[in-house]
Coordinates of N, CA and C in Angstrom, one line a residue:
G1 N 113.3 87.8 96.5 CA 112.6 87.6 97.7 C 112.1 86.2 97.8
A2 N 111.4 85.9 98.9 CA 110.9 84.5 99.2 C 109.7 84.7 100.0
S3 N 109.0 83.5 100.2 CA 107.8 83.6 101.1 C 108.2 83.9 102.5
P4 N 107.4 84.8 103.2 CA 107.8 85.1 104.6 C 107.8 83.9 105.5
G5 N 108.9 83.8 106.3 CA 109.0 82.7 107.3 C 109.7 81.5 106.7
A6 N 110.0 81.5 105.5 CA 110.7 80.3 105.0 C 112.2 80.3 105.4
S7 N 112.5 79.5 106.4 CA 113.8 79.6 107.0 C 114.9 79.1 106.1
D8 N 114.6 78.3 105.1 CA 115.6 77.8 104.2 C 115.8 78.6 103.0
S9 N 115.2 79.8 102.9 CA 115.3 80.6 101.7 C 116.1 81.9 102.1
T10 N 117.1 82.2 101.3 CA 117.9 83.4 101.6 C 118.1 84.1 100.3
S11 N 118.4 85.4 100.4 CA 118.8 86.2 99.3 C 120.3 86.5 99.5
K12 N 121.1 86.2 98.5 CA 122.6 86.3 98.6 C 123.0 87.7 98.1
G13 N 122.3 88.3 97.1 CA 122.7 89.6 96.5 C 122.0 90.7 97.2
F14 N 122.5 91.1 98.4 CA 121.8 92.1 99.1 C 122.1 93.5 98.5
G15 N 123.2 93.7 98.0 CA 123.6 95.0 97.4 C 124.0 96.0 98.5
E16 N 124.3 97.2 98.2 CA 124.7 98.2 99.1 C 123.6 98.7 100.0
G17 N 123.8 98.7 101.3 CA 122.7 99.0 102.2 C 122.7 100.4 102.7
S18 N 121.6 101.0 103.0 CA 121.5 102.3 103.5 C 121.0 102.4 105.0
S19 N 120.4 101.4 105.5 CA 119.9 101.4 106.9 C 119.6 100.0 107.4
L20 N 119.6 99.9 108.7 CA 119.3 98.6 109.4 C 118.3 99.0 110.5
T21 N 117.2 98.2 110.6 CA 116.3 98.4 111.7 C 115.9 97.0 112.3
Y22 N 115.9 96.8 113.6 CA 115.5 95.6 114.2 C 114.1 95.7 114.7
L23 N 113.2 94.8 114.4 CA 111.9 94.7 114.9 C 111.8 93.7 116.0
T24 N 111.7 94.2 117.2 CA 111.7 93.3 118.4 C 110.6 92.3 118.5
Q25 N 109.4 92.8 118.1 CA 108.2 91.9 118.3 C 108.2 90.7 117.4
S26 N 108.7 90.9 116.2 CA 108.7 89.7 115.3 C 110.1 89.1 115.1
G27 N 111.1 89.8 115.7 CA 112.4 89.2 115.7 C 113.1 89.2 114.3
I28 N 112.8 90.2 113.5 CA 113.5 90.3 112.2 C 114.3 91.6 112.0
L29 N 115.3 91.5 111.2 CA 116.2 92.6 111.0 C 115.9 93.2 109.6
L30 N 115.5 94.4 109.5 CA 115.2 95.1 108.2 C 116.5 95.7 107.6
Y31 N 116.7 95.3 106.3 CA 117.9 95.8 105.6 C 117.5 96.5 104.4
K32 N 117.7 97.9 104.4 CA 117.2 98.7 103.2 C 118.4 98.8 102.2
C33 N 118.2 98.3 101.0 CA 119.2 98.4 100.0 C 119.0 99.8 99.3
V34 N 120.1 100.3 98.8 CA 120.1 101.6 98.1 C 119.3 101.4 96.8
S35 N 118.3 102.2 96.6 CA 117.5 102.2 95.3 C 116.9 100.8 95.1
S36 N 116.7 100.0 96.1 CA 116.1 98.7 96.0 C 115.2 98.4 97.1
C37 N 114.8 97.1 97.3 CA 113.8 96.7 98.2 C 114.2 96.8 99.7
V38 N 113.3 96.6 100.6 CA 113.6 96.3 102.0 C 113.6 94.8 102.3
L39 N 114.7 94.3 102.7 CA 114.7 92.9 103.0 C 114.5 92.6 104.5
A40 N 113.7 91.6 104.8 CA 113.6 91.2 106.2 C 114.4 90.0 106.4
L41 N 115.4 90.1 107.3 CA 116.3 89.0 107.6 C 115.8 88.2 108.8
L42 N 115.6 86.9 108.7 CA 115.2 86.1 109.8 C 116.4 85.6 110.6
L43 N 116.4 85.8 111.9 CA 117.6 85.5 112.7 C 117.2 84.3 113.6
D44 N 118.2 83.4 113.7 CA 118.0 82.2 114.6 C 118.4 82.6 116.0
T45 N 118.4 81.6 116.9 CA 118.7 81.9 118.3 C 120.1 82.3 118.6
E46 N 121.0 82.1 117.6 CA 122.4 82.5 117.8 C 122.7 83.9 117.1
G47 N 121.6 84.5 116.5 CA 121.8 85.7 115.9 C 122.2 85.7 114.4
K48 N 122.3 84.4 113.9 CA 122.7 84.3 112.5 C 121.5 84.4 111.6
V49 N 121.7 84.8 110.3 CA 120.6 84.9 109.4 C 120.3 83.6 108.9
S50 N 119.0 83.2 109.1 CA 118.5 81.8 108.7 C 117.6 81.9 107.4
G51 N 117.2 83.1 107.0 CA 116.4 83.2 105.9 C 116.1 84.7 105.6
S52 N 115.5 85.0 104.5 CA 115.2 86.4 104.2 C 114.0 86.4 103.2
F53 N 113.3 87.6 103.2 CA 112.2 87.8 102.2 C 112.1 89.3 102.0
E54 N 111.5 89.7 100.9 CA 111.2 91.1 100.6 C 110.0 91.6 101.3
I55 N 110.1 92.5 102.2 CA 108.9 93.0 103.0 C 108.3 94.2 102.3
L56 N 109.1 95.1 101.6 CA 108.6 96.2 100.9 C 109.5 96.4 99.6
P57 N 108.8 96.7 98.5 CA 109.6 97.1 97.3 C 110.2 98.5 97.5
H58 N 111.1 98.9 96.6 CA 111.6 100.3 96.7 C 110.5 101.3 96.4
I59 N 109.5 100.9 95.5 CA 108.4 101.8 95.3 C 107.1 100.9 95.4
V60 N 106.2 101.3 96.3 CA 104.9 100.6 96.4 C 104.0 101.2 95.3
S61 N 103.6 100.4 94.4 CA 102.9 100.9 93.2 C 101.5 101.5 93.5
S62 N 101.0 102.3 92.6 CA 99.7 102.9 92.8 C 98.6 101.8 92.8
E63 N 98.9 100.7 92.0 CA 97.9 99.6 92.0 C 97.8 98.9 93.4
I64 N 98.9 98.8 94.1 CA 98.8 98.2 95.4 C 98.1 99.1 96.4
L65 N 98.4 100.4 96.2 CA 97.8 101.4 97.1 C 96.3 101.7 96.8
G66 N 95.9 101.4 95.6 CA 94.6 101.7 95.2 C 94.4 103.2 94.8
T67 N 95.4 103.9 94.4 CA 95.3 105.3 94.0 C 95.0 105.4 92.5
G68 N 94.9 104.3 91.8 CA 94.6 104.3 90.4 C 95.8 104.2 89.5
A69 N 95.6 103.9 88.2 CA 96.7 103.7 87.3 C 97.6 104.9 87.1
N70 N 97.0 106.1 87.2 CA 97.7 107.3 87.1 C 98.0 108.0 88.5
G71 N 97.8 107.3 89.5 CA 98.0 107.8 90.9 C 99.4 107.7 91.3
Y72 N 99.7 108.1 92.6 CA 101.0 108.1 93.1 C 101.4 106.8 93.7
G73 N 102.6 106.4 93.7 CA 103.1 105.3 94.5 C 103.8 105.9 95.7
I74 N 104.4 105.1 96.6 CA 105.1 105.5 97.8 C 106.5 104.8 97.7
K75 N 107.5 105.7 97.8 CA 108.9 105.2 97.6 C 109.7 105.3 98.8
G76 N 110.8 104.6 98.9 CA 111.8 104.7 99.9 C 112.8 105.8 99.6
P77 N 113.7 106.1 100.5 CA 114.0 105.2 101.7 C 112.9 105.4 102.8
Y78 N 112.6 104.3 103.4 CA 111.5 104.3 104.5 C 112.2 104.5 105.8
T79 N 111.5 105.4 106.6 CA 112.0 105.8 107.9 C 111.0 105.6 109.0
H80 N 111.3 105.9 110.2 CA 110.4 105.9 111.4 C 109.7 104.6 111.5
W81 N 110.4 103.5 111.4 CA 109.7 102.1 111.6 C 109.2 102.0 113.0
T82 N 107.9 101.7 113.1 CA 107.3 101.7 114.5 C 106.4 100.5 114.5
E83 N 106.7 99.6 115.5 CA 105.9 98.4 115.6 C 104.5 98.6 116.3
L84 N 103.5 97.9 115.8 CA 102.1 98.1 116.2 C 101.5 96.9 116.8
G85 N 102.3 95.9 117.2 CA 101.8 94.7 117.8 C 101.3 93.7 116.8
V86 N 100.4 92.9 117.3 CA 99.8 91.8 116.5 C 98.3 92.0 116.2
S87 N 97.9 91.7 115.0 CA 96.5 91.9 114.6 C 95.9 90.5 114.4
G88 N 94.7 90.4 114.8 CA 94.0 89.1 114.6 C 94.3 88.0 115.6
A89 N 93.6 86.9 115.5 CA 93.8 85.8 116.4 C 94.5 84.6 115.7
A90 N 95.3 83.9 116.4 CA 96.0 82.7 115.9 C 95.0 81.7 115.3
P91 N 95.3 81.0 114.2 CA 96.7 81.0 113.6 C 96.8 82.0 112.4
S92 N 95.9 82.9 112.2 CA 96.0 83.8 111.1 C 96.4 85.2 111.5
S93 N 97.0 85.3 112.7 CA 97.4 86.6 113.2 C 98.6 87.2 112.4
S94 N 98.8 88.5 112.4 CA 99.9 89.1 111.7 C 100.6 90.2 112.5
F95 N 101.9 90.3 112.3 CA 102.6 91.4 112.9 C 102.3 92.7 112.1
R96 N 102.3 93.8 112.8 CA 102.1 95.1 112.1 C 103.2 96.1 112.4
V97 N 103.6 96.8 111.4 CA 104.6 97.8 111.5 C 104.3 99.0 110.6
A98 N 104.5 100.2 111.1 CA 104.3 101.4 110.3 C 105.6 102.0 109.9
C99 N 105.7 102.7 108.8 CA 106.9 103.4 108.4 C 106.5 104.6 107.5
V100 N 107.4 105.5 107.2 CA 107.2 106.7 106.4 C 108.0 106.6 105.1
G101 N 107.3 106.8 104.0 CA 108.0 106.9 102.7 C 107.6 108.3 102.1
K102 N 107.8 108.4 100.8 CA 107.5 109.6 100.1 C 106.6 109.3 98.8
S103 N 105.8 110.3 98.5 CA 105.0 110.2 97.2 C 105.9 110.1 96.1
S104 N 105.7 109.2 95.1 CA 106.6 109.1 93.9 C 106.3 110.3 93.0
K105 N 105.3 111.1 93.2 CA 105.0 112.3 92.4 C 105.4 113.6 93.0
T106 N 105.2 113.7 94.3 CA 105.4 115.1 94.9 C 106.5 115.1 96.0
N107 N 107.0 113.9 96.4 CA 107.9 113.8 97.5 C 107.3 114.1 98.9
Q108 N 105.9 114.3 98.9 CA 105.2 114.5 100.1 C 105.3 113.3 101.0
P109 N 105.6 113.4 102.3 CA 105.7 112.2 103.2 C 104.4 111.5 103.3
K110 N 104.5 110.2 103.3 CA 103.3 109.3 103.3 C 103.5 108.2 104.3
M111 N 102.5 107.8 105.1 CA 102.6 106.8 106.1 C 102.1 105.5 105.6
L112 N 102.8 104.4 105.8 CA 102.4 103.1 105.4 C 102.2 102.2 106.6
C113 N 101.3 101.2 106.5 CA 101.2 100.1 107.5 C 101.4 98.8 106.8
V114 N 102.3 98.0 107.3 CA 102.6 96.7 106.7 C 102.2 95.6 107.7
E115 N 101.4 94.7 107.2 CA 101.0 93.5 108.1 C 101.6 92.3 107.4
Y116 N 102.2 91.5 108.2 CA 102.9 90.3 107.7 C 102.9 89.1 108.6
N117 N 102.9 87.9 108.0 CA 103.0 86.7 108.8 C 103.8 85.7 108.0
E118 N 103.7 84.4 108.3 CA 104.5 83.4 107.6 C 104.0 83.2 106.1
S119 N 102.8 83.6 105.8 CA 102.3 83.3 104.5 C 101.9 84.5 103.6
S120 N 101.9 85.7 104.2 CA 101.4 86.8 103.4 C 102.0 88.2 103.9
I121 N 102.0 89.2 103.0 CA 102.3 90.5 103.4 C 101.3 91.4 102.8
R122 N 100.7 92.4 103.6 CA 99.7 93.3 103.1 C 100.2 94.7 103.4
V123 N 100.1 95.6 102.4 CA 100.5 97.0 102.6 C 99.4 97.9 102.3
K124 N 99.2 99.0 103.1 CA 98.2 100.0 102.9 C 98.7 101.3 103.4
E125 N 98.2 102.4 102.8 CA 98.6 103.7 103.2 C 97.6 104.2 104.3
L126 N 98.2 104.8 105.3 CA 97.4 105.4 106.4 C 97.0 106.8 106.0
V127 N 95.7 107.0 105.9 CA 95.1 108.3 105.5 C 94.0 108.7 106.4
W128 N 93.7 110.0 106.3 CA 92.6 110.5 107.1 C 91.3 110.0 106.6
A129 N 90.3 109.7 107.4 CA 89.0 109.2 107.0 C 88.3 110.3 106.2
P130 N 87.5 109.9 105.2 CA 86.7 110.8 104.4 C 85.9 111.8 105.2
G131 N 86.0 113.1 104.9 CA 85.2 114.0 105.7 C 85.9 114.6 106.9
S132 N 87.1 114.0 107.3 CA 87.8 114.5 108.4 C 88.5 115.9 108.0
S133 N 88.7 116.7 109.1 CA 89.4 118.0 108.8 C 90.8 117.8 108.4
M134 N 91.2 118.5 107.4 CA 92.6 118.4 106.9 C 93.4 119.6 107.4
G135 N 92.9 120.3 108.4 CA 93.6 121.5 108.9 C 95.0 121.2 109.4
L136 N 95.2 119.9 109.8 CA 96.5 119.5 110.3 C 97.3 118.8 109.2
G137 N 96.9 119.0 108.0 CA 97.5 118.2 106.9 C 99.0 118.6 106.6
L138 N 99.6 117.9 105.7 CA 101.0 118.1 105.4 C 101.2 118.9 104.2
S139 N 102.1 119.9 104.2 CA 102.4 120.6 103.0 C 103.5 119.9 102.3
L140 N 103.8 120.3 101.1 CA 104.8 119.6 100.3 C 106.2 119.7 100.9
S141 N 106.5 120.7 101.7 CA 107.8 120.9 102.3 C 107.9 120.3 103.7
S142 N 106.8 119.8 104.3 CA 106.8 119.2 105.6 C 107.3 117.8 105.7
S143 N 107.6 117.3 106.9 CA 108.0 116.0 107.0 C 107.6 115.4 108.4
F144 N 107.7 114.1 108.6 CA 107.5 113.6 109.9 C 108.8 113.6 110.7
D145 N 108.7 114.3 111.9 CA 109.9 114.4 112.8 C 110.0 113.3 113.8
G146 N 108.8 112.7 114.1 CA 108.8 111.6 115.1 C 107.5 110.8 115.0
V147 N 107.6 109.5 115.3 CA 106.4 108.6 115.3 C 106.5 107.7 116.5
A148 N 105.4 107.5 117.2 CA 105.3 106.6 118.3 C 104.0 105.9 118.4
A149 N 104.0 104.7 118.9 CA 102.7 103.9 119.0 C 102.3 103.8 120.5
F150 N 101.0 103.8 120.7 CA 100.5 103.5 122.1 C 99.2 102.8 121.9
S151 N 98.6 102.3 123.0 CA 97.3 101.6 123.0 C 96.5 102.1 124.1
A152 N 95.2 101.9 124.0 CA 94.2 102.3 125.0 C 93.1 101.3 125.0
P153 N 92.5 101.1 126.2 CA 91.4 100.1 126.3 C 90.1 100.8 125.8
F154 N 89.2 99.9 125.3 CA 87.8 100.4 124.9 C 86.8 99.3 125.3
V155 N 85.6 99.7 125.6 CA 84.6 98.8 126.0 C 83.9 98.2 124.8
V156 N 83.7 96.8 124.8 CA 83.0 96.1 123.8 C 81.6 96.2 124.1
N157 N 80.8 96.9 123.3 CA 79.4 97.1 123.6 C 78.6 95.7 123.5
G158 N 77.7 95.5 124.4 CA 76.8 94.4 124.3 C 77.4 93.1 124.7
E159 N 78.7 93.1 125.2 CA 79.3 91.8 125.6 C 79.8 92.0 127.1
R160 N 79.4 90.9 127.9 CA 79.8 90.9 129.3 C 80.3 89.5 129.6
R161 N 81.1 89.4 130.6 CA 81.6 88.1 131.0 C 81.2 87.8 132.4
K162 N 81.0 86.5 132.7 CA 80.6 86.1 134.1 C 81.8 85.4 134.7
E163 N 82.1 85.9 136.0 CA 83.2 85.3 136.7 C 82.8 85.3 138.2
N164 N 82.9 84.1 138.8 CA 82.5 84.0 140.2 C 81.1 84.5 140.5
G165 N 80.2 84.3 139.5 CA 78.8 84.7 139.7 C 78.5 86.1 139.4
E166 N 79.6 86.9 139.1 CA 79.4 88.3 138.8 C 79.7 88.6 137.4
E167 N 78.9 89.6 136.8 CA 79.1 90.0 135.4 C 80.1 91.2 135.4
S168 N 80.9 91.2 134.4 CA 81.8 92.4 134.2 C 81.9 92.7 132.7
Q169 N 82.2 94.0 132.5 CA 82.3 94.5 131.1 C 83.6 93.9 130.4
I170 N 83.5 93.7 129.1 CA 84.6 93.2 128.4 C 85.4 94.4 127.8
Y171 N 86.7 94.4 127.9 CA 87.5 95.4 127.3 C 88.5 94.8 126.3
Q172 N 88.8 95.6 125.3 CA 89.9 95.3 124.4 C 90.8 96.4 124.2
E173 N 92.0 96.2 123.6 CA 93.0 97.2 123.4 C 92.9 97.7 121.9
R174 N 93.0 99.0 121.8 CA 93.1 99.6 120.4 C 94.4 100.3 120.2
A175 N 95.1 100.1 119.1 CA 96.4 100.6 118.8 C 96.2 102.0 118.2
F176 N 97.1 102.9 118.5 CA 97.2 104.3 118.0 C 98.6 104.6 117.5
L177 N 98.7 105.4 116.5 CA 100.0 105.8 116.0 C 100.0 107.4 116.0
A178 N 100.9 108.0 116.7 CA 101.0 109.4 116.8 C 102.2 109.9 116.0
A179 N 102.1 110.9 115.2 CA 103.1 111.4 114.3 C 103.2 112.9 114.5
V180 N 104.4 113.4 114.8 CA 104.7 114.8 114.9 C 105.3 115.3 113.6
T181 N 104.8 116.4 113.0 CA 105.3 116.9 111.8 C 106.1 118.1 112.0
S182 N 106.9 118.4 110.9 CA 107.8 119.6 111.0 C 107.1 120.9 111.0
N183 N 105.8 120.9 110.7 CA 105.0 122.2 110.7 C 104.3 122.3 112.0
G184 N 104.6 121.5 113.0 CA 104.1 121.6 114.4 C 102.8 120.9 114.6
S185 N 102.4 120.0 113.8 CA 101.1 119.3 114.0 C 101.4 117.9 114.6
M186 N 100.4 117.4 115.3 CA 100.4 116.0 115.7 C 99.2 115.3 115.1
L187 N 99.5 114.3 114.3 CA 98.5 113.4 113.6 C 98.4 112.1 114.4
I188 N 97.2 111.7 114.7 CA 96.9 110.5 115.5 C 96.0 109.6 114.6
F189 N 96.5 108.4 114.3 CA 95.8 107.4 113.6 C 95.3 106.3 114.6
G190 N 94.1 105.9 114.5 CA 93.6 104.9 115.4 C 93.1 103.7 114.5
E191 N 93.5 102.5 115.0 CA 93.1 101.3 114.3 C 91.6 101.1 114.2
E192 N 91.1 100.5 113.2 CA 89.7 100.1 113.1 C 89.4 99.0 114.0
V193 N 88.3 99.2 114.8 CA 88.0 98.2 115.8 C 86.5 98.0 115.7
S194 N 86.1 96.8 116.3 CA 84.6 96.5 116.4 C 84.2 96.8 117.8
T195 N 83.2 97.7 117.9 CA 82.7 98.1 119.2 C 81.3 97.5 119.5
S196 N 80.9 96.6 118.7 CA 79.6 96.0 118.9 C 79.7 94.6 118.4
N197 N 78.8 93.7 118.9 CA 78.8 92.3 118.5 C 77.8 92.2 117.3
S198 N 77.2 93.3 116.9 CA 76.3 93.2 115.7 C 77.1 93.5 114.4
P199 N 76.6 92.9 113.3 CA 77.4 93.1 112.0 C 77.5 94.6 111.7
G200 N 78.7 95.0 111.2 CA 78.9 96.3 110.8 C 79.2 97.3 111.9
G201 N 79.4 96.9 113.1 CA 79.7 97.8 114.2 C 81.2 98.1 114.2
K202 N 81.5 99.1 113.4 CA 83.0 99.5 113.2 C 83.2 100.9 113.7
E203 N 84.4 101.2 114.2 CA 84.8 102.5 114.5 C 86.2 102.7 113.8
S204 N 86.4 103.8 113.1 CA 87.7 104.0 112.5 C 88.2 105.3 112.8
G205 N 89.5 105.5 112.8 CA 90.2 106.7 113.1 C 91.1 107.2 112.0

């Protein structure tokens, strides 16, 4: 692999592939190798590969996930790639994409969120907040049948804008990820947002 965004860096030994997924928002083509990593192929204006980097290993280790030395990792093949837009403000903004893998210990489906830009890649598991009901949880035999992203506006508390002598409330967009499971449940994950201009004003879903 190579640093994300390095147009002069390429991987020549791709190996046998199992899937291709194009991410429209960031303009990269994901190439999943059999029993190997997921490569992100950078395309130029003519559609030719100008560079590549490893966006996900075949197994995301428990150390990366924070599940402990004896915890589970999340392995491929990764499916249901779903783009979630851009996080943060330039120049440190990142593209976000979600996908589904499996627990390295139980094969239970697990949801991942990958944030990436020209200088870094961050991976985290999407999980229910502590104390949330697990009545819609996944059994060992269940799977994700479909995943979709949507957004909704929310009001930023304590912040107003003046325009033409009039004040108006400030709104921002919050991204959501909806997943339908094989046992008939719908799980909705909401991105963490700041709803207040005071320190610590956070809402998570």
